[in-house]
Amino acid sequence: MEGPLNGYNASDIQVLEGLEAVRKRPGMYIGTTGPKGLHHLVFEIVDNSIDEAVGGYCNEIETIIHEDNSVSVCDNGRGIPVDIHPQMGIPALEVIMTTLHSGGKFGGSGYNISGGLHGVGLSVVNALSSHMEVTVKRDGFIYRQCYEQGIPMGKVEQIGTTNEKGTVIHFLPDPEIFEITIFEKEIIEQRLRELSFLNKGLRITLLDEREEAPGKKDFHYNNGLKDFVAYINKKKEVINEKPIYFESQKEDVIVNIVIQYNNGYNDSIYSYANNIRTQEGGTHEIGFKNGLTRVINDFARKSNFLKENDTNLSGEDIREGIVGIISVLVKEPQFEGQTKTKLGNTYIRSIVESAVFENVEDYLNENPVIAKKILDKAISARRAREAARKARELTRRKSALESTSLPGKLADCSSKNAELCELYIVEGDSAGGSAKQGRDRNYQAILPLRGKILNVQKARLDRVLASEEIKALITAIGTGIDEDFDIKKARYHKLFIMTDADVDGSHIRVLLLTFFYRYMRQLIEEGYVYIAQPPLFGLKRGNDMHYFHKEEEMNSFLSENKQKWTVQRYKGLGEMDAEQLWDTTMDPDNRTILQVNIDDAIRADEIFSDLMGENVQARKEFIQENAVYATNLDI
């Protein structure tokens, strides 16, 4: 928390470019004007406060969602400078709020380490807000300035005196820009929790004033990443109760890593650079994997777990069941791509690799019993991987034109243009028959599944590839799985899960989603996976037919149309004929579909583990917590 106010004033604010076209092309700056872009506004503001915390100037951040869906972010940092900018001739606060690519993060004197390197955060949020108000406490005074759609509504005013310091930013997203302006508390909550884990000792609070009985959520973790890994593994059986944890610094890079194994078969690695989630990995993640593979193999040979003629364990074997969190702080990070999801600094790889090797080696030497458990698991994983090799070969399609290699029950489409093609994964032969008859054969393919596929959450790859239903699914999609996965080989760019609207149908849907999430996650990340939404009710009167997905919609229709209707409740897809299935569920002009996405990988991992894992108590708790949301279940 020590840090002088000097060294951060107007002269530290470097202007690179004027603010242009943000309102005309908001997607260029926040990616989308949908819900993701809306919540990005909050995170841009919070990230500025986090930068203050990383610099040692702030230890409390409060986020408030107000009743009108405006948001306030308050911190006790140094406060944005308000003195006159030497180049611009106006207060530095106004420069930051109205000029794109301005801030204390370019010259190196305002911030040593920062996530917001593009410097667009505050000005872009300002431009995309119908109203914004900034209050600054510094140098014994309180200052304020208001804006509408990015335009100052007056000068920076001194409105009082104070002994406190910090910044309060209050903004209301502009409905002219965004498709929706209602914030989802859970999305904000997940990000704030993540940031508090990454910055140990920092207190972050969230208050949602829209709730009937508003209460503050308090995120404060003194053990940082150790608390983070405990949170992720809280419902899993862990192998090393005491996690491998270390923090080291070399040159201008701070490396903070925690590793804990559980008894599952999947690896979960979460990497961050300057508090930004690097979903595509990068040099820090490569260094982590290389260092871990090297040190485990080295230790295995020294301990005679691997004999002279044994081949090395693969990285995949070593990472089975791992939860690894990598956080690096870098003075001048290079992020690849607009979304900053991949770290590119080449020298960081060797720094992280050597840090992992040295610290994991110390841990293994000091904890021989745990070391044996980790090696036993890796060697067991290798056996399973070798057993899976032959099975994997059967799922590889050498060419999309080799129709003979496709599963016999697949009714393929005639088009070979994957961007236009759709695959319906249908529950049961009966519904599959109707779907085959009702589809558009030019671009719609049908793959019926008999019964429930294997729960891949509880199985290694060798068992997964031994399943006939899963082999048919992999071969039909064409991408391969695991280390062979290549999204460019996808034969369809839309995959529809189409199951009955009952308990069994829901179970099959979750089994398929678990499979996609664990072995073909990129299909979900790229937006290829959808849930078909067949209607639950049909109303018929003569030749007049209406379909409804919700009972309340049907009841509303009946109250307005009081004629005598025949009501049909569709318990299964097989109850519809081919024409009905096309009209309601497969016709692009009429169908209702849900696109599956992963906004929060940690939360998704937790849900799949709860629903499909070995922990019965976790599954029971999930059902009890969410039973209130379940409707139209046929038991």
mmCIF file of C-alpha atoms in Angstrom, residues 186-427:
data_model
loop_
_atom_site.group_PDB
_atom_site.id
_atom_site.type_symbol
_atom_site.label_atom_id
_atom_site.label_comp_id
_atom_site.label_asym_id
_atom_site.label_seq_id
_atom_site.Cartn_x
_atom_site.Cartn_y
_atom_site.Cartn_z
ATOM 1 C CA GLU A 186 -23.468 -13.605 -11.785
ATOM 2 C CA ILE A 187 -21.221 -12.582 -14.702
ATOM 3 C CA ILE A 188 -19.843 -9.614 -12.769
ATOM 4 C CA GLU A 189 -19.569 -11.667 -9.578
ATOM 5 C CA GLN A 190 -17.457 -14.365 -11.279
ATOM 6 C CA ARG A 191 -14.965 -11.822 -12.640
ATOM 7 C CA LEU A 192 -14.659 -9.949 -9.344
ATOM 8 C CA ARG A 193 -14.067 -13.207 -7.461
ATOM 9 C CA GLU A 194 -11.389 -14.143 -9.990
ATOM 10 C CA LEU A 195 -9.657 -10.773 -9.595
ATOM 11 C CA SER A 196 -9.672 -11.056 -5.813
ATOM 12 C CA PHE A 197 -8.035 -14.496 -6.039
ATOM 13 C CA LEU A 198 -5.357 -13.075 -8.352
ATOM 14 C CA ASN A 199 -4.607 -10.144 -6.038
ATOM 15 C CA LYS A 200 -4.239 -11.570 -2.553
ATOM 16 C CA GLY A 201 -5.249 -9.248 0.244
ATOM 17 C CA LEU A 202 -7.293 -6.988 -2.043
ATOM 18 C CA ARG A 203 -10.899 -6.571 -0.869
ATOM 19 C CA ILE A 204 -13.494 -6.370 -3.643
ATOM 20 C CA THR A 205 -17.185 -5.968 -2.863
ATOM 21 C CA LEU A 206 -20.301 -6.213 -5.020
ATOM 22 C CA LEU A 207 -23.687 -4.717 -4.171
ATOM 23 C CA ASP A 208 -26.763 -5.256 -6.341
ATOM 24 C CA GLU A 209 -29.372 -2.656 -5.378
ATOM 25 C CA ARG A 210 -31.940 -4.269 -7.703
ATOM 26 C CA GLU A 211 -32.444 -7.139 -5.253
ATOM 27 C CA GLU A 212 -35.317 -7.074 -2.755
ATOM 28 C CA ALA A 213 -32.902 -7.338 0.154
ATOM 29 C CA PRO A 214 -29.566 -6.036 -1.176
ATOM 30 C CA GLY A 215 -26.503 -7.418 0.538
ATOM 31 C CA LYS A 216 -22.814 -6.974 -0.187
ATOM 32 C CA LYS A 217 -20.794 -9.853 -1.611
ATOM 33 C CA ASP A 218 -17.315 -9.674 -0.133
ATOM 34 C CA PHE A 219 -14.329 -11.156 -1.977
ATOM 35 C CA HIS A 220 -11.133 -11.115 0.043
ATOM 36 C CA TYR A 221 -8.517 -13.872 -0.127
ATOM 37 C CA ASN A 222 -5.321 -13.577 1.875
ATOM 38 C CA ASN A 223 -3.876 -16.765 0.324
ATOM 39 C CA GLY A 224 -4.460 -15.701 -3.279
ATOM 40 C CA LEU A 225 -3.942 -18.516 -5.770
ATOM 41 C CA LYS A 226 -3.962 -21.168 -3.033
ATOM 42 C CA ASP A 227 -7.493 -20.091 -2.201
ATOM 43 C CA PHE A 228 -8.269 -20.057 -5.947
ATOM 44 C CA VAL A 229 -7.240 -23.687 -6.518
ATOM 45 C CA ALA A 230 -9.102 -24.748 -3.363
ATOM 46 C CA TYR A 231 -12.226 -23.060 -4.776
ATOM 47 C CA ILE A 232 -11.922 -24.919 -8.100
ATOM 48 C CA ASN A 233 -11.232 -28.280 -6.432
ATOM 49 C CA LYS A 234 -13.654 -27.824 -3.547
ATOM 50 C CA LYS A 235 -15.954 -30.671 -4.641
ATOM 51 C CA LYS A 236 -13.240 -32.980 -5.966
ATOM 52 C CA GLU A 237 -11.016 -35.536 -4.301
ATOM 53 C CA VAL A 238 -7.527 -34.031 -4.344
ATOM 54 C CA ILE A 239 -4.257 -35.949 -4.458
ATOM 55 C CA ASN A 240 -2.010 -33.291 -2.910
ATOM 56 C CA GLU A 241 -3.934 -31.575 -0.135
ATOM 57 C CA LYS A 242 -1.022 -29.153 0.212
ATOM 58 C CA PRO A 243 -0.801 -27.584 -3.259
ATOM 59 C CA ILE A 244 2.436 -26.858 -5.078
ATOM 60 C CA TYR A 245 2.685 -23.080 -4.778
ATOM 61 C CA PHE A 246 5.424 -20.583 -5.504
ATOM 62 C CA GLU A 247 6.083 -16.980 -6.408
ATOM 63 C CA SER A 248 9.291 -15.864 -8.049
ATOM 64 C CA GLN A 249 10.662 -12.813 -9.820
ATOM 65 C CA LYS A 250 13.214 -12.534 -12.577
ATOM 66 C CA GLU A 251 14.000 -9.395 -14.564
ATOM 67 C CA ASP A 252 10.693 -7.497 -14.788
ATOM 68 C CA VAL A 253 8.483 -10.613 -14.574
ATOM 69 C CA ILE A 254 6.685 -11.828 -11.437
ATOM 70 C CA VAL A 255 5.569 -15.465 -11.709
ATOM 71 C CA ASN A 256 2.870 -16.804 -9.380
ATOM 72 C CA ILE A 257 1.792 -20.446 -9.828
ATOM 73 C CA VAL A 258 -0.263 -23.042 -7.970
ATOM 74 C CA ILE A 259 -0.720 -26.728 -8.876
ATOM 75 C CA GLN A 260 -3.086 -29.245 -7.332
ATOM 76 C CA TYR A 261 -4.055 -32.676 -8.655
ATOM 77 C CA ASN A 262 -7.470 -34.284 -8.317
ATOM 78 C CA ASN A 263 -8.610 -37.823 -9.142
ATOM 79 C CA GLY A 264 -10.290 -36.783 -12.401
ATOM 80 C CA TYR A 265 -9.044 -37.424 -15.933
ATOM 81 C CA ASN A 266 -9.121 -33.898 -17.340
ATOM 82 C CA ASP A 267 -6.597 -31.106 -17.045
ATOM 83 C CA SER A 268 -7.676 -27.568 -16.171
ATOM 84 C CA ILE A 269 -5.102 -24.863 -16.751
ATOM 85 C CA TYR A 270 -6.002 -21.216 -16.252
ATOM 86 C CA SER A 271 -3.436 -18.619 -17.264
ATOM 87 C CA TYR A 272 -3.370 -14.874 -16.653
ATOM 88 C CA ALA A 273 -1.100 -12.028 -17.646
ATOM 89 C CA ASN A 274 -1.459 -8.793 -15.696
ATOM 90 C CA ASN A 275 -4.807 -10.089 -14.363
ATOM 91 C CA ILE A 276 -6.155 -10.653 -17.872
ATOM 92 C CA ARG A 277 -7.384 -14.172 -18.578
ATOM 93 C CA THR A 278 -5.313 -15.488 -21.500
ATOM 94 C CA GLN A 279 -7.805 -18.024 -22.833
ATOM 95 C CA GLU A 280 -5.595 -18.915 -25.791
ATOM 96 C CA GLY A 281 -2.571 -19.394 -23.552
ATOM 97 C CA GLY A 282 0.738 -18.063 -24.764
ATOM 98 C CA THR A 283 4.381 -18.184 -23.820
ATOM 99 C CA HIS A 284 3.737 -18.356 -20.056
ATOM 100 C CA GLU A 285 1.477 -21.399 -20.507
ATOM 101 C CA ILE A 286 3.974 -23.096 -22.852
ATOM 102 C CA GLY A 287 6.726 -22.509 -20.301
ATOM 103 C CA PHE A 288 4.550 -23.983 -17.569
ATOM 104 C CA LYS A 289 3.807 -27.145 -19.553
ATOM 105 C CA ASN A 290 7.418 -27.595 -20.681
ATOM 106 C CA GLY A 291 8.799 -27.098 -17.172
ATOM 107 C CA LEU A 292 6.281 -29.490 -15.602
ATOM 108 C CA THR A 293 6.919 -32.210 -18.191
ATOM 109 C CA ARG A 294 10.690 -31.899 -17.768
ATOM 110 C CA VAL A 295 10.730 -31.939 -13.986
ATOM 111 C CA ILE A 296 8.297 -34.861 -13.594
ATOM 112 C CA ASN A 297 10.240 -37.002 -16.071
ATOM 113 C CA ASP A 298 13.525 -36.035 -14.459
ATOM 114 C CA PHE A 299 12.208 -36.944 -11.004
ATOM 115 C CA ALA A 300 10.662 -40.189 -12.301
ATOM 116 C CA ARG A 301 14.035 -41.355 -13.642
ATOM 117 C CA LYS A 302 15.959 -40.354 -10.535
ATOM 118 C CA SER A 303 13.396 -42.222 -8.409
ATOM 119 C CA ASN A 304 13.393 -45.305 -10.703
ATOM 120 C CA PHE A 305 9.727 -44.925 -11.600
ATOM 121 C CA LEU A 306 10.960 -44.888 -15.180
ATOM 122 C CA LYS A 307 13.557 -47.480 -16.122
ATOM 123 C CA GLU A 308 16.387 -46.935 -18.561
ATOM 124 C CA ASN A 309 14.475 -48.355 -21.530
ATOM 125 C CA ASP A 310 11.162 -46.651 -20.687
ATOM 126 C CA THR A 311 10.037 -43.763 -22.860
ATOM 127 C CA ASN A 312 9.316 -40.452 -21.187
ATOM 128 C CA LEU A 313 5.870 -39.608 -19.893
ATOM 129 C CA SER A 314 4.056 -37.231 -22.213
ATOM 130 C CA GLY A 315 2.850 -33.846 -21.076
ATOM 131 C CA GLU A 316 -0.702 -35.119 -21.505
ATOM 132 C CA ASP A 317 -0.010 -38.012 -19.100
ATOM 133 C CA ILE A 318 1.558 -35.703 -16.530
ATOM 134 C CA ARG A 319 -1.291 -33.176 -16.659
ATOM 135 C CA GLU A 320 -4.112 -35.695 -16.141
ATOM 136 C CA GLY A 321 -6.236 -34.462 -13.224
ATOM 137 C CA ILE A 322 -4.265 -31.240 -12.784
ATOM 138 C CA VAL A 323 -5.610 -27.837 -11.860
ATOM 139 C CA GLY A 324 -2.892 -25.317 -12.638
ATOM 140 C CA ILE A 325 -3.196 -21.553 -12.296
ATOM 141 C CA ILE A 326 -0.491 -19.372 -13.827
ATOM 142 C CA SER A 327 -0.383 -15.649 -13.130
ATOM 143 C CA VAL A 328 2.398 -13.465 -14.506
ATOM 144 C CA LEU A 329 2.927 -9.750 -14.085
ATOM 145 C CA VAL A 330 4.897 -8.226 -16.938
ATOM 146 C CA LYS A 331 5.993 -4.636 -17.386
ATOM 147 C CA GLU A 332 5.448 -4.546 -21.149
ATOM 148 C CA PRO A 333 3.307 -7.534 -22.192
ATOM 149 C CA GLN A 334 2.636 -8.271 -25.846
ATOM 150 C CA PHE A 335 -0.851 -9.597 -26.385
ATOM 151 C CA GLU A 336 -1.779 -11.236 -29.641
ATOM 152 C CA GLY A 337 -5.110 -10.324 -31.192
ATOM 153 C CA GLN A 338 -7.714 -7.653 -30.434
ATOM 154 C CA THR A 339 -9.147 -9.546 -27.484
ATOM 155 C CA LYS A 340 -5.757 -9.950 -25.733
ATOM 156 C CA THR A 341 -6.216 -13.647 -25.086
ATOM 157 C CA LYS A 342 -2.702 -14.868 -25.908
ATOM 158 C CA LEU A 343 0.587 -13.695 -24.400
ATOM 159 C CA GLY A 344 3.363 -13.311 -26.959
ATOM 160 C CA ASN A 345 6.551 -12.218 -25.108
ATOM 161 C CA THR A 346 9.029 -14.953 -26.076
ATOM 162 C CA TYR A 347 11.434 -14.491 -23.139
ATOM 163 C CA ILE A 348 8.665 -15.265 -20.616
ATOM 164 C CA ARG A 349 8.579 -18.916 -21.680
ATOM 165 C CA SER A 350 12.056 -19.673 -20.353
ATOM 166 C CA ILE A 351 11.461 -17.645 -17.164
ATOM 167 C CA VAL A 352 8.305 -19.604 -16.336
ATOM 168 C CA GLU A 353 9.825 -22.931 -17.409
ATOM 169 C CA SER A 354 12.843 -22.597 -15.125
ATOM 170 C CA ALA A 355 10.688 -21.363 -12.216
ATOM 171 C CA VAL A 356 8.387 -24.390 -12.565
ATOM 172 C CA PHE A 357 11.293 -26.838 -12.795
ATOM 173 C CA GLU A 358 13.091 -25.514 -9.723
ATOM 174 C CA ASN A 359 10.054 -25.160 -7.456
ATOM 175 C CA VAL A 360 8.240 -28.363 -8.435
ATOM 176 C CA GLU A 361 11.493 -30.303 -8.018
ATOM 177 C CA ASP A 362 11.809 -28.951 -4.460
ATOM 178 C CA TYR A 363 8.208 -29.912 -3.694
ATOM 179 C CA LEU A 364 8.610 -33.479 -5.011
ATOM 180 C CA ASN A 365 11.810 -33.988 -3.018
ATOM 181 C CA GLU A 366 10.179 -32.668 0.138
ATOM 182 C CA ASN A 367 6.930 -34.657 -0.314
ATOM 183 C CA PRO A 368 7.909 -38.173 -1.520
ATOM 184 C CA VAL A 369 4.529 -39.773 -0.670
ATOM 185 C CA ILE A 370 2.620 -37.202 -2.734
ATOM 186 C CA ALA A 371 5.272 -37.422 -5.477
ATOM 187 C CA LYS A 372 4.606 -41.177 -5.759
ATOM 188 C CA LYS A 373 0.841 -40.592 -6.073
ATOM 189 C CA ILE A 374 1.384 -38.029 -8.849
ATOM 190 C CA LEU A 375 3.743 -40.366 -10.734
ATOM 191 C CA ASP A 376 1.433 -43.365 -10.295
ATOM 192 C CA LYS A 377 -1.403 -41.355 -11.808
ATOM 193 C CA ALA A 378 0.741 -40.206 -14.748
ATOM 194 C CA ILE A 379 1.966 -43.763 -15.466
ATOM 195 C CA SER A 380 -1.620 -45.057 -15.288
ATOM 196 C CA ALA A 381 -2.636 -42.316 -17.712
ATOM 197 C CA ARG A 382 0.112 -43.405 -20.107
ATOM 198 C CA ARG A 383 -1.180 -46.968 -20.131
ATOM 199 C CA ALA A 384 -4.657 -45.726 -20.962
ATOM 200 C CA ARG A 385 -3.287 -43.437 -23.678
ATOM 201 C CA GLU A 386 -1.436 -46.297 -25.314
ATOM 202 C CA ALA A 387 -4.578 -48.423 -25.186
ATOM 203 C CA ALA A 388 -6.474 -45.570 -26.834
ATOM 204 C CA ARG A 389 -4.102 -45.266 -29.773
ATOM 205 C CA LYS A 390 -5.701 -48.030 -31.835
ATOM 206 C CA ALA A 391 -9.191 -46.851 -31.018
ATOM 207 C CA ARG A 392 -8.259 -43.335 -32.093
ATOM 208 C CA GLU A 393 -7.123 -44.551 -35.487
ATOM 209 C CA LEU A 394 -10.641 -45.815 -36.148
ATOM 210 C CA THR A 395 -12.086 -42.329 -35.651
ATOM 211 C CA ARG A 396 -9.758 -40.566 -38.085
ATOM 212 C CA ARG A 397 -11.285 -39.570 -41.410
ATOM 213 C CA LYS A 398 -8.614 -39.012 -44.041
ATOM 214 C CA SER A 399 -10.929 -37.157 -46.382
ATOM 215 C CA ALA A 400 -14.393 -35.627 -46.220
ATOM 216 C CA LEU A 401 -15.093 -37.295 -49.572
ATOM 217 C CA GLU A 402 -14.635 -40.837 -48.269
ATOM 218 C CA SER A 403 -18.300 -41.496 -47.622
ATOM 219 C CA THR A 404 -17.604 -45.169 -46.935
ATOM 220 C CA SER A 405 -15.805 -44.198 -43.711
ATOM 221 C CA LEU A 406 -18.892 -42.442 -42.339
ATOM 222 C CA PRO A 407 -21.092 -44.246 -39.812
ATOM 223 C CA GLY A 408 -23.851 -46.294 -41.439
ATOM 224 C CA LYS A 409 -26.676 -44.707 -39.442
ATOM 225 C CA LEU A 410 -25.691 -41.178 -40.524
ATOM 226 C CA ALA A 411 -28.069 -39.693 -43.082
ATOM 227 C CA ASP A 412 -25.649 -37.205 -44.592
ATOM 228 C CA CYS A 413 -26.484 -34.085 -46.561
ATOM 229 C CA SER A 414 -25.542 -33.608 -50.202
ATOM 230 C CA SER A 415 -23.657 -30.311 -49.774
ATOM 231 C CA LYS A 416 -19.932 -30.473 -49.020
ATOM 232 C CA ASN A 417 -19.768 -26.808 -47.954
ATOM 233 C CA ALA A 418 -19.217 -27.191 -44.201
ATOM 234 C CA GLU A 419 -20.195 -23.574 -43.504
ATOM 235 C CA LEU A 420 -23.719 -24.313 -44.750
ATOM 236 C CA CYS A 421 -24.101 -27.842 -43.378
ATOM 237 C CA GLU A 422 -25.977 -28.793 -40.209
ATOM 238 C CA LEU A 423 -25.867 -32.011 -38.199
ATOM 239 C CA TYR A 424 -28.833 -32.968 -36.012
ATOM 240 C CA ILE A 425 -27.850 -35.353 -33.216
ATOM 241 C CA VAL A 426 -31.223 -36.934 -32.462
ATOM 242 C CA GLU A 427 -32.400 -39.047 -29.541
#
